[in-house]
mmCIF file of C-alpha atoms and ligand atoms in Angstrom:
data_model
loop_
_atom_site.group_PDB
_atom_site.id
_atom_site.type_symbol
_atom_site.label_atom_id
_atom_site.label_comp_id
_atom_site.label_asym_id
_atom_site.label_seq_id
_atom_site.Cartn_x
_atom_site.Cartn_y
_atom_site.Cartn_z
ATOM 1 C CA MET A 27 46.000 1.650 -16.619
ATOM 2 C CA ALA A 28 42.546 0.301 -15.764
ATOM 3 C CA GLY A 29 41.636 0.725 -12.101
ATOM 4 C CA ASN A 30 39.453 -1.251 -9.784
ATOM 5 C CA GLY A 31 36.011 0.215 -10.535
ATOM 6 C CA VAL A 32 32.916 -1.085 -12.289
ATOM 7 C CA ALA A 33 30.894 1.220 -14.542
ATOM 8 C CA SER A 34 27.595 0.707 -16.302
ATOM 9 C CA ILE A 35 26.278 3.061 -18.983
ATOM 10 C CA GLY A 36 22.605 3.650 -19.788
ATOM 11 C CA GLU A 37 19.224 4.857 -18.646
ATOM 12 C CA CYS A 38 17.689 4.346 -15.213
ATOM 13 C CA MET A 39 14.013 5.304 -15.156
ATOM 14 C CA LEU A 40 11.529 6.033 -12.423
ATOM 15 C CA GLU A 41 9.470 2.893 -11.929
ATOM 16 C CA LEU A 42 5.832 2.864 -10.853
ATOM 17 C CA SER A 43 4.762 -0.499 -9.501
ATOM 18 C CA GLY A 44 2.066 -1.955 -7.274
ATOM 19 C CA GLN A 45 -1.582 -1.002 -7.473
ATOM 20 C CA ALA A 46 -2.982 1.524 -9.919
ATOM 21 C CA GLY A 47 -4.608 4.531 -8.273
ATOM 22 C CA PRO A 48 -3.388 6.155 -5.084
ATOM 23 C CA ASN A 49 -1.139 3.268 -4.065
ATOM 24 C CA TRP A 50 1.523 3.429 -6.775
ATOM 25 C CA ARG A 51 4.986 2.841 -5.386
ATOM 26 C CA MET A 52 7.896 4.699 -6.981
ATOM 27 C CA GLY A 53 11.195 2.960 -7.437
ATOM 28 C CA PHE A 54 14.009 3.016 -9.980
ATOM 29 C CA GLY A 55 14.908 0.576 -12.759
ATOM 30 C CA GLY A 56 16.468 0.061 -16.147
ATOM 31 C CA ASP A 57 18.472 -2.818 -17.570
ATOM 32 C CA THR A 58 22.006 -1.393 -17.143
ATOM 33 C CA PHE A 59 21.194 -0.086 -13.671
ATOM 34 C CA ASN A 60 19.726 -3.452 -12.619
ATOM 35 C CA THR A 61 22.953 -5.126 -13.732
ATOM 36 C CA LEU A 62 25.133 -2.634 -11.852
ATOM 37 C CA TRP A 63 22.948 -3.128 -8.754
ATOM 38 C CA ALA A 64 23.716 -6.866 -8.708
ATOM 39 C CA LEU A 65 27.348 -6.394 -9.728
ATOM 40 C CA HIS A 66 27.862 -3.853 -6.942
ATOM 41 C CA ALA A 67 26.105 -6.055 -4.358
ATOM 42 C CA LEU A 68 28.420 -8.922 -5.286
ATOM 43 C CA SER A 69 31.709 -7.013 -5.627
ATOM 44 C CA GLY A 70 31.179 -4.301 -3.019
ATOM 45 C CA ASP A 71 34.819 -3.350 -2.554
ATOM 46 C CA ARG A 72 34.990 -1.987 -6.100
ATOM 47 C CA PRO A 73 33.809 1.598 -6.674
ATOM 48 C CA ALA A 74 30.565 1.452 -8.714
ATOM 49 C CA THR A 75 29.585 4.183 -11.171
ATOM 50 C CA TYR A 76 26.328 4.583 -13.090
ATOM 51 C CA VAL A 77 27.160 6.558 -16.214
ATOM 52 C CA SER A 78 24.199 8.440 -17.694
ATOM 53 C CA ALA A 79 22.819 11.976 -17.911
ATOM 54 C CA PHE A 80 20.442 13.416 -15.347
ATOM 55 C CA GLY A 81 18.007 16.313 -15.038
ATOM 56 C CA ASP A 82 17.995 18.981 -12.352
ATOM 57 C CA ASP A 83 14.442 18.272 -11.132
ATOM 58 C CA PRO A 84 13.508 16.735 -7.748
ATOM 59 C CA PHE A 85 13.061 13.258 -9.282
ATOM 60 C CA SER A 86 16.556 13.249 -10.775
ATOM 61 C CA ARG A 87 17.891 14.366 -7.402
ATOM 62 C CA ASP A 88 15.979 11.534 -5.676
ATOM 63 C CA GLN A 89 17.455 9.093 -8.153
ATOM 64 C CA ILE A 90 21.022 10.260 -7.563
ATOM 65 C CA ASP A 91 20.426 10.191 -3.763
ATOM 66 C CA PHE A 92 19.092 6.642 -4.032
ATOM 67 C CA PHE A 93 22.212 5.577 -5.924
ATOM 68 C CA ALA A 94 24.466 7.276 -3.337
ATOM 69 C CA GLN A 95 22.632 5.687 -0.402
ATOM 70 C CA ASN A 96 23.430 2.326 -1.989
ATOM 71 C CA GLY A 97 27.085 3.113 -2.647
ATOM 72 C CA ILE A 98 26.761 3.920 -6.374
ATOM 73 C CA GLY A 99 28.216 7.137 -7.818
ATOM 74 C CA ILE A 100 27.527 8.908 -11.114
ATOM 75 C CA GLY A 101 31.103 9.756 -12.164
ATOM 76 C CA ALA A 102 31.230 12.794 -14.446
ATOM 77 C CA SER A 103 27.683 12.243 -15.803
ATOM 78 C CA PRO A 104 26.194 15.572 -16.913
ATOM 79 C CA ILE A 105 23.321 17.242 -15.036
ATOM 80 C CA ILE A 106 21.224 18.879 -17.752
ATOM 81 C CA PRO A 107 19.143 21.978 -16.944
ATOM 82 C CA ASP A 108 15.395 21.465 -17.465
ATOM 83 C CA ALA A 109 15.797 17.772 -18.310
ATOM 84 C CA ARG A 110 14.119 14.994 -16.312
ATOM 85 C CA PRO A 111 14.199 11.187 -16.014
ATOM 86 C CA GLY A 112 12.138 8.748 -18.063
ATOM 87 C CA LEU A 113 9.333 6.832 -16.379
ATOM 88 C CA TYR A 114 7.747 3.423 -16.735
ATOM 89 C CA ALA A 115 4.766 1.861 -15.047
ATOM 90 C CA ILE A 116 4.211 -1.847 -14.495
ATOM 91 C CA THR A 117 0.595 -2.969 -14.960
ATOM 92 C CA LEU A 118 -0.614 -6.362 -13.853
ATOM 93 C CA THR A 119 -3.396 -8.261 -15.596
ATOM 94 C CA GLY A 120 -3.617 -11.332 -13.399
ATOM 95 C CA ALA A 121 0.018 -12.436 -13.146
ATOM 96 C CA GLU A 122 0.793 -11.024 -16.623
ATOM 97 C CA ARG A 123 2.911 -7.855 -16.530
ATOM 98 C CA SER A 124 3.082 -5.107 -19.113
ATOM 99 C CA PHE A 125 5.133 -1.910 -19.235
ATOM 100 C CA THR A 126 4.056 1.588 -20.268
ATOM 101 C CA TYR A 127 6.923 4.013 -20.959
ATOM 102 C CA TRP A 128 7.303 7.809 -20.959
ATOM 103 C CA ARG A 129 10.926 8.143 -21.970
ATOM 104 C CA GLY A 130 11.156 9.902 -25.353
ATOM 105 C CA ASP A 131 12.696 13.051 -23.883
ATOM 106 C CA ALA A 132 14.557 11.551 -20.924
ATOM 107 C CA ALA A 133 17.810 13.186 -19.786
ATOM 108 C CA ALA A 134 19.650 9.872 -20.345
ATOM 109 C CA ARG A 135 19.324 10.386 -24.118
ATOM 110 C CA GLN A 136 22.078 12.987 -23.698
ATOM 111 C CA LEU A 137 24.532 10.663 -21.962
ATOM 112 C CA ALA A 138 27.002 11.012 -24.839
ATOM 113 C CA SER A 139 26.443 14.744 -25.407
ATOM 114 C CA ASP A 140 29.717 15.563 -23.632
ATOM 115 C CA ALA A 141 32.394 13.200 -24.972
ATOM 116 C CA ALA A 142 35.052 14.361 -22.487
ATOM 117 C CA ALA A 143 32.737 13.785 -19.505
ATOM 118 C CA LEU A 144 31.846 10.331 -20.803
ATOM 119 C CA GLU A 145 35.512 9.412 -21.231
ATOM 120 C CA LYS A 146 36.263 10.681 -17.737
ATOM 121 C CA SER A 147 33.525 8.512 -16.222
ATOM 122 C CA LEU A 148 35.107 5.477 -17.904
ATOM 123 C CA GLU A 149 38.599 6.098 -16.505
ATOM 124 C CA ASN A 150 40.008 3.668 -13.918
ATOM 125 C CA GLN A 151 37.394 0.999 -14.509
ATOM 126 C CA SER A 152 38.234 -2.694 -14.442
ATOM 127 C CA LEU A 153 34.895 -3.310 -16.174
ATOM 128 C CA VAL A 154 32.669 -1.221 -18.436
ATOM 129 C CA TYR A 155 29.153 -2.524 -19.160
ATOM 130 C CA PHE A 156 26.469 -1.304 -21.556
ATOM 131 C CA SER A 157 23.579 -2.725 -23.566
ATOM 132 C CA GLY A 158 21.507 -2.537 -26.718
ATOM 133 C CA ILE A 159 19.057 -0.375 -24.758
ATOM 134 C CA THR A 160 21.889 2.121 -24.166
ATOM 135 C CA LEU A 161 22.333 2.219 -27.954
ATOM 136 C CA ALA A 162 18.599 2.365 -28.656
ATOM 137 C CA ILE A 163 18.123 5.632 -26.743
ATOM 138 C CA LEU A 164 20.975 7.385 -28.627
ATOM 139 C CA ASP A 165 21.166 8.794 -32.149
ATOM 140 C CA HIS A 166 23.794 7.747 -34.671
ATOM 141 C CA ALA A 167 26.318 10.468 -33.762
ATOM 142 C CA ALA A 168 25.984 9.556 -30.077
ATOM 143 C CA HIS A 169 26.617 5.859 -30.903
ATOM 144 C CA LYS A 170 29.966 6.878 -32.361
ATOM 145 C CA THR A 171 30.862 8.956 -29.289
ATOM 146 C CA LEU A 172 29.831 6.136 -26.963
ATOM 147 C CA LEU A 173 31.695 3.386 -28.818
ATOM 148 C CA ALA A 174 34.818 5.568 -29.099
ATOM 149 C CA ALA A 175 34.759 6.162 -25.318
ATOM 150 C CA VAL A 176 34.264 2.441 -24.654
ATOM 151 C CA ALA A 177 37.078 1.549 -27.076
ATOM 152 C CA LYS A 178 39.368 4.034 -25.328
ATOM 153 C CA ALA A 179 38.642 2.508 -21.911
ATOM 154 C CA ARG A 180 39.262 -0.941 -23.394
ATOM 155 C CA ALA A 181 42.585 0.183 -24.871
ATOM 156 C CA THR A 182 43.714 1.181 -21.365
ATOM 157 C CA GLY A 183 42.832 -2.262 -19.986
ATOM 158 C CA SER A 184 39.140 -2.184 -19.009
ATOM 159 C CA LEU A 185 37.144 -5.329 -19.765
ATOM 160 C CA VAL A 186 34.062 -4.493 -21.833
ATOM 161 C CA ALA A 187 30.816 -6.432 -21.327
ATOM 162 C CA PHE A 188 27.670 -5.993 -23.440
ATOM 163 C CA ASP A 189 24.123 -7.381 -23.510
ATOM 164 C CA PRO A 190 22.381 -6.754 -26.868
ATOM 165 C CA ASN A 191 18.980 -6.638 -25.059
ATOM 166 C CA TYR A 192 17.004 -6.009 -28.267
ATOM 167 C CA ARG A 193 13.793 -4.021 -27.608
ATOM 168 C CA PRO A 194 12.028 -3.594 -30.991
ATOM 169 C CA ARG A 195 9.857 -0.687 -29.890
ATOM 170 C CA LEU A 196 12.915 1.426 -29.086
ATOM 171 C CA TRP A 197 14.251 1.156 -32.655
ATOM 172 C CA ARG A 198 12.881 2.661 -35.842
ATOM 173 C CA ARG A 199 14.182 -0.172 -38.028
ATOM 174 C CA ARG A 200 15.504 -3.634 -37.240
ATOM 175 C CA GLU A 201 18.490 -3.049 -39.566
ATOM 176 C CA GLU A 202 19.577 -0.041 -37.486
ATOM 177 C CA ALA A 203 19.596 -2.207 -34.364
ATOM 178 C CA GLN A 204 21.580 -4.922 -36.168
ATOM 179 C CA THR A 205 24.255 -2.458 -37.296
ATOM 180 C CA ALA A 206 24.556 -0.712 -33.921
ATOM 181 C CA ILE A 207 24.731 -3.980 -32.000
ATOM 182 C CA LEU A 208 27.360 -5.472 -34.331
ATOM 183 C CA ASP A 209 29.430 -2.281 -33.918
ATOM 184 C CA ALA A 210 29.179 -2.664 -30.135
ATOM 185 C CA LEU A 211 30.198 -6.327 -30.289
ATOM 186 C CA ALA A 212 33.370 -5.264 -32.115
ATOM 187 C CA VAL A 213 34.577 -3.541 -28.900
ATOM 188 C CA THR A 214 33.270 -6.240 -26.521
ATOM 189 C CA ASP A 215 35.181 -8.849 -24.481
ATOM 190 C CA ILE A 216 32.180 -10.557 -22.837
ATOM 191 C CA ALA A 217 28.792 -10.771 -24.605
ATOM 192 C CA LEU A 218 25.717 -11.727 -22.547
ATOM 193 C CA PRO A 219 22.769 -12.083 -24.989
ATOM 194 C CA THR A 220 19.362 -13.669 -24.425
ATOM 195 C CA PHE A 221 18.308 -16.190 -27.063
ATOM 196 C CA PRO A 222 14.752 -14.930 -27.826
ATOM 197 C CA ASP A 223 16.155 -11.415 -28.439
ATOM 198 C CA GLU A 224 18.771 -12.764 -30.860
ATOM 199 C CA GLN A 225 16.165 -14.900 -32.581
ATOM 200 C CA MET A 226 14.044 -11.767 -33.172
ATOM 201 C CA LEU A 227 16.950 -9.610 -34.268
ATOM 202 C CA PHE A 228 19.119 -12.017 -36.284
ATOM 203 C CA GLY A 229 16.772 -14.945 -36.958
ATOM 204 C CA ASP A 230 18.881 -17.537 -35.084
ATOM 205 C CA ALA A 231 17.063 -20.885 -35.174
ATOM 206 C CA ALA A 232 18.432 -22.173 -31.853
ATOM 207 C CA PRO A 233 20.604 -20.974 -28.926
ATOM 208 C CA GLN A 234 23.523 -22.970 -30.394
ATOM 209 C CA LYS A 235 23.305 -20.822 -33.548
ATOM 210 C CA THR A 236 23.447 -17.642 -31.431
ATOM 211 C CA ALA A 237 26.434 -18.967 -29.496
ATOM 212 C CA GLU A 238 28.269 -19.986 -32.683
ATOM 213 C CA ARG A 239 27.554 -16.704 -34.470
ATOM 214 C CA LEU A 240 28.608 -14.527 -31.532
ATOM 215 C CA GLY A 241 31.509 -16.819 -30.635
ATOM 216 C CA LYS A 242 33.119 -15.746 -33.926
ATOM 217 C CA LEU A 243 32.864 -12.077 -32.908
ATOM 218 C CA VAL A 244 33.595 -12.055 -29.161
ATOM 219 C CA GLY A 245 36.025 -14.099 -27.032
ATOM 220 C CA GLU A 246 33.568 -14.985 -24.251
ATOM 221 C CA VAL A 247 29.825 -15.394 -24.818
ATOM 222 C CA VAL A 248 27.032 -16.606 -22.523
ATOM 223 C CA VAL A 249 23.627 -17.127 -24.165
ATOM 224 C CA LYS A 250 20.755 -17.003 -21.621
ATOM 225 C CA ASN A 251 17.473 -18.727 -22.341
ATOM 226 C CA GLY A 252 15.060 -18.419 -19.413
ATOM 227 C CA GLU A 253 14.666 -21.674 -17.505
ATOM 228 C CA GLU A 254 16.574 -23.556 -20.231
ATOM 229 C CA PRO A 255 20.364 -24.070 -19.910
ATOM 230 C CA ALA A 256 22.672 -21.130 -20.619
ATOM 231 C CA LEU A 257 25.309 -21.808 -23.283
ATOM 232 C CA ILE A 258 28.924 -20.692 -22.879
ATOM 233 C CA ALA A 259 30.915 -20.139 -26.068
ATOM 234 C CA ALA A 260 34.624 -19.674 -25.425
ATOM 235 C CA ASN A 261 37.806 -20.969 -27.060
ATOM 236 C CA GLY A 262 35.824 -22.508 -29.923
ATOM 237 C CA THR A 263 33.709 -24.780 -27.702
ATOM 238 C CA LEU A 264 30.069 -24.669 -26.561
ATOM 239 C CA GLN A 265 29.079 -25.697 -23.063
ATOM 240 C CA PRO A 266 25.511 -25.851 -21.676
ATOM 241 C CA VAL A 267 24.969 -25.025 -17.979
ATOM 242 C CA PRO A 268 21.483 -25.900 -16.624
ATOM 243 C CA ALA A 269 19.417 -23.217 -14.853
ATOM 244 C CA VAL A 270 18.023 -23.646 -11.338
ATOM 245 C CA HIS A 271 14.463 -25.010 -11.275
ATOM 246 C CA VAL A 272 12.034 -22.520 -9.720
ATOM 247 C CA ALA A 273 8.616 -24.056 -9.018
ATOM 248 C CA ALA A 274 6.628 -20.811 -9.124
ATOM 249 C CA PRO A 275 8.445 -17.729 -10.480
ATOM 250 C CA VAL A 276 6.806 -14.545 -9.162
ATOM 251 C CA ASP A 277 8.287 -11.946 -11.518
ATOM 252 C CA THR A 278 10.997 -12.477 -14.133
ATOM 253 C CA THR A 279 11.705 -8.734 -14.638
ATOM 254 C CA GLY A 280 15.413 -8.118 -14.313
ATOM 255 C CA ALA A 281 16.346 -11.816 -14.283
ATOM 256 C CA GLY A 282 18.697 -11.428 -17.234
ATOM 257 C CA ASP A 283 20.135 -8.185 -15.880
ATOM 258 C CA SER A 284 20.856 -9.753 -12.469
ATOM 259 C CA PHE A 285 22.306 -12.832 -14.168
ATOM 260 C CA ASN A 286 24.707 -10.517 -16.003
ATOM 261 C CA GLY A 287 25.705 -8.668 -12.819
ATOM 262 C CA ALA A 288 26.390 -11.908 -10.970
ATOM 263 C CA TYR A 289 28.284 -13.451 -13.889
ATOM 264 C CA LEU A 290 30.521 -10.399 -14.185
ATOM 265 C CA ALA A 291 31.107 -10.199 -10.407
ATOM 266 C CA ALA A 292 32.174 -13.848 -10.442
ATOM 267 C CA ARG A 293 34.497 -13.388 -13.421
ATOM 268 C CA LEU A 294 36.092 -10.302 -11.813
ATOM 269 C CA ALA A 295 36.621 -12.367 -8.648
ATOM 270 C CA GLY A 296 38.526 -14.928 -10.733
ATOM 271 C CA HIS A 297 35.926 -17.689 -11.053
ATOM 272 C CA ALA A 298 35.946 -19.700 -14.295
ATOM 273 C CA PRO A 299 33.043 -19.170 -16.767
ATOM 274 C CA THR A 300 31.204 -22.385 -15.739
ATOM 275 C CA ASP A 301 31.342 -21.515 -12.049
ATOM 276 C CA ALA A 302 30.322 -17.929 -12.877
ATOM 277 C CA VAL A 303 27.238 -19.175 -14.808
ATOM 278 C CA LEU A 304 26.238 -21.465 -11.907
ATOM 279 C CA ARG A 305 26.394 -18.480 -9.537
ATOM 280 C CA ALA A 306 24.537 -16.270 -12.013
ATOM 281 C CA HIS A 307 21.754 -18.863 -12.407
ATOM 282 C CA ARG A 308 21.377 -19.019 -8.607
ATOM 283 C CA VAL A 309 21.205 -15.234 -8.340
ATOM 284 C CA ALA A 310 18.698 -14.962 -11.245
ATOM 285 C CA ALA A 311 16.579 -17.739 -9.687
ATOM 286 C CA ALA A 312 16.420 -15.678 -6.488
ATOM 287 C CA VAL A 313 15.447 -12.557 -8.475
ATOM 288 C CA VAL A 314 12.515 -14.302 -10.246
ATOM 289 C CA GLN A 315 11.124 -15.060 -6.782
ATOM 290 C CA VAL A 316 10.905 -11.380 -5.744
ATOM 291 C CA ARG A 317 8.806 -8.576 -7.238
ATOM 292 C CA GLY A 318 10.591 -5.872 -9.215
ATOM 293 C CA ALA A 319 14.002 -5.828 -10.848
ATOM 294 C CA LEU A 320 16.059 -4.946 -7.766
ATOM 295 C CA ALA A 321 16.362 -7.662 -5.119
ATOM 296 C CA PRO A 322 17.847 -6.765 -1.699
ATOM 297 C CA PHE A 323 21.657 -7.005 -1.620
ATOM 298 C CA GLU A 324 21.472 -9.720 1.060
ATOM 299 C CA THR A 325 19.227 -11.900 -1.154
ATOM 300 C CA LEU A 326 21.678 -11.554 -4.027
ATOM 301 C CA ARG A 327 24.707 -12.300 -1.834
ATOM 302 C CA ALA A 328 23.163 -15.386 -0.237
ATOM 303 C CA ALA A 329 22.404 -16.838 -3.680
ATOM 304 C CA PHE A 330 25.851 -15.997 -5.074
ATOM 305 C CA GLU A 331 27.882 -17.748 -2.390
ATOM 306 C CA ASP A 332 28.529 -21.514 -2.533
HETATM 307 N N1 ADP B 2 11.508 -19.532 -14.955
HETATM 308 C C1 ADP B 2 12.778 -19.469 -14.554
HETATM 309 N N2 ADP B 2 13.263 -20.385 -13.686
HETATM 310 C C2 ADP B 2 14.542 -20.348 -13.269
HETATM 311 N N3 ADP B 2 15.430 -19.446 -13.682
HETATM 312 C C3 ADP B 2 15.019 -18.503 -14.547
HETATM 313 C C4 ADP B 2 13.677 -18.457 -15.040
HETATM 314 N N4 ADP B 2 13.569 -17.407 -15.892
HETATM 315 C C5 ADP B 2 14.785 -16.820 -15.924
HETATM 316 N N5 ADP B 2 15.656 -17.470 -15.132
HETATM 317 C C6 ADP B 2 17.065 -17.144 -14.890
HETATM 318 O O1 ADP B 2 17.312 -15.851 -15.406
HETATM 319 C C7 ADP B 2 18.253 -15.913 -16.477
HETATM 320 C C8 ADP B 2 17.856 -14.923 -17.537
HETATM 321 O O2 ADP B 2 16.553 -15.173 -17.960
HETATM 322 P P1 ADP B 2 16.074 -14.834 -19.425
HETATM 323 O O3 ADP B 2 14.593 -14.955 -19.413
HETATM 324 O O4 ADP B 2 16.831 -15.654 -20.392
HETATM 325 O O5 ADP B 2 16.575 -13.344 -19.604
HETATM 326 P P2 ADP B 2 15.838 -11.948 -19.684
HETATM 327 O O6 ADP B 2 15.374 -11.641 -18.291
HETATM 328 O O7 ADP B 2 16.929 -11.047 -20.161
HETATM 329 O O8 ADP B 2 14.722 -12.110 -20.667
HETATM 330 C C9 ADP B 2 18.240 -17.362 -16.931
HETATM 331 O O9 ADP B 2 19.472 -17.717 -17.535
HETATM 332 C C10 ADP B 2 18.012 -18.076 -15.615
HETATM 333 O O10 ADP B 2 19.201 -18.141 -14.863
HETATM 334 O O1 ELE B 3 13.403 -0.688 -21.294
HETATM 335 C C1 ELE B 3 14.299 -0.621 -20.437
HETATM 336 O O2 ELE B 3 15.198 0.235 -20.468
HETATM 337 C C2 ELE B 3 14.349 -1.559 -19.347
HETATM 338 O O3 ELE B 3 15.351 -1.605 -18.718
HETATM 339 C C3 ELE B 3 13.178 -2.454 -19.055
HETATM 340 C C4 ELE B 3 13.446 -3.527 -18.029
HETATM 341 O O4 ELE B 3 13.747 -3.022 -16.754
HETATM 342 C C5 ELE B 3 14.559 -4.447 -18.418
HETATM 343 O O5 ELE B 3 14.637 -4.560 -19.796
HETATM 344 C C6 ELE B 3 14.315 -5.758 -17.771
HETATM 345 O O6 ELE B 3 15.173 -6.671 -18.361
HETATM 346 P P1 ELE B 3 15.023 -8.227 -18.257
HETATM 347 O O7 ELE B 3 16.190 -8.666 -17.444
HETATM 348 O O8 ELE B 3 15.115 -8.675 -19.664
HETATM 349 O O9 ELE B 3 13.691 -8.529 -17.611
#
């Protein structure tokens, strides 16, 4: 029997943002964590679990404390001796942001090293979420372990949601990403892709093509496309839902992740897909108006409500 919880699987990194030099600010971020952050803010009565692998250094401990202070647990995620978290820094050139990563040996790469622990973390979850970045940081054997654990949770009644989130620099070959992502879609109930990623990975000419292609593989699909309408593909029909107009976006990092968290919170609360997309657009519009991927819970909640 699936329980009441929400679980997200992946890598949360240390994030350096702000000014270069002595004024760097350290925070935490990563696509699957950003999504769980919003999902937890918007469905707070459900236990929230971030499923990963952690080091035993002070930074990993800070990360786990930060999660706990915000009501997010780590389930049975392994703590790996001598491992440490990945790191990324955000550099601004004018308003243009770029990311530098140090993540090749991050603890999270071992999140599927203990299959039993992974399965345990996915017990009693009403929803299990992961992404193409989760796949990109794992080797082929770990993909199999991960997808088997997700399929097992699904077989006991968990809903599975997945964002392909294609990041070319995390993959050796595009074909490997295509195969891994198609394998993930085969165990997915709700797919939440972004059109430009799908265009890069599968050559889709337009968002409609992405929605049609994925609509044949997954029962419920929402294709995001920045400030353009999102497209819902469900029951053989396509429906566009316009985004909220934001006059001057400050920082679009985490917009898609927060959209996903809000959409899933709304669906779990029983809202229909169209209503869930309207809420998700409002939440994402609020997130593009704050710096960083993680907006305060109150900001997310105010945007989510009618
Ligand atoms: N410039 C913008 N104005 C208003 N909403 C935006 C803007 N950019 C993104 N969003 C919101 O964030 C969602 C996800 O954005 P998108 O850029 O497609 O994803 P990602 O952040 O994954 O690249 C959009 O569907 C929309 O709701
Ligand atoms: O590389 C990773 O693991 C990351 O998570 C980087 C970013 O935090 C997200 O990819 C942001 O996602 P968007 O919502 O598309 O802006």
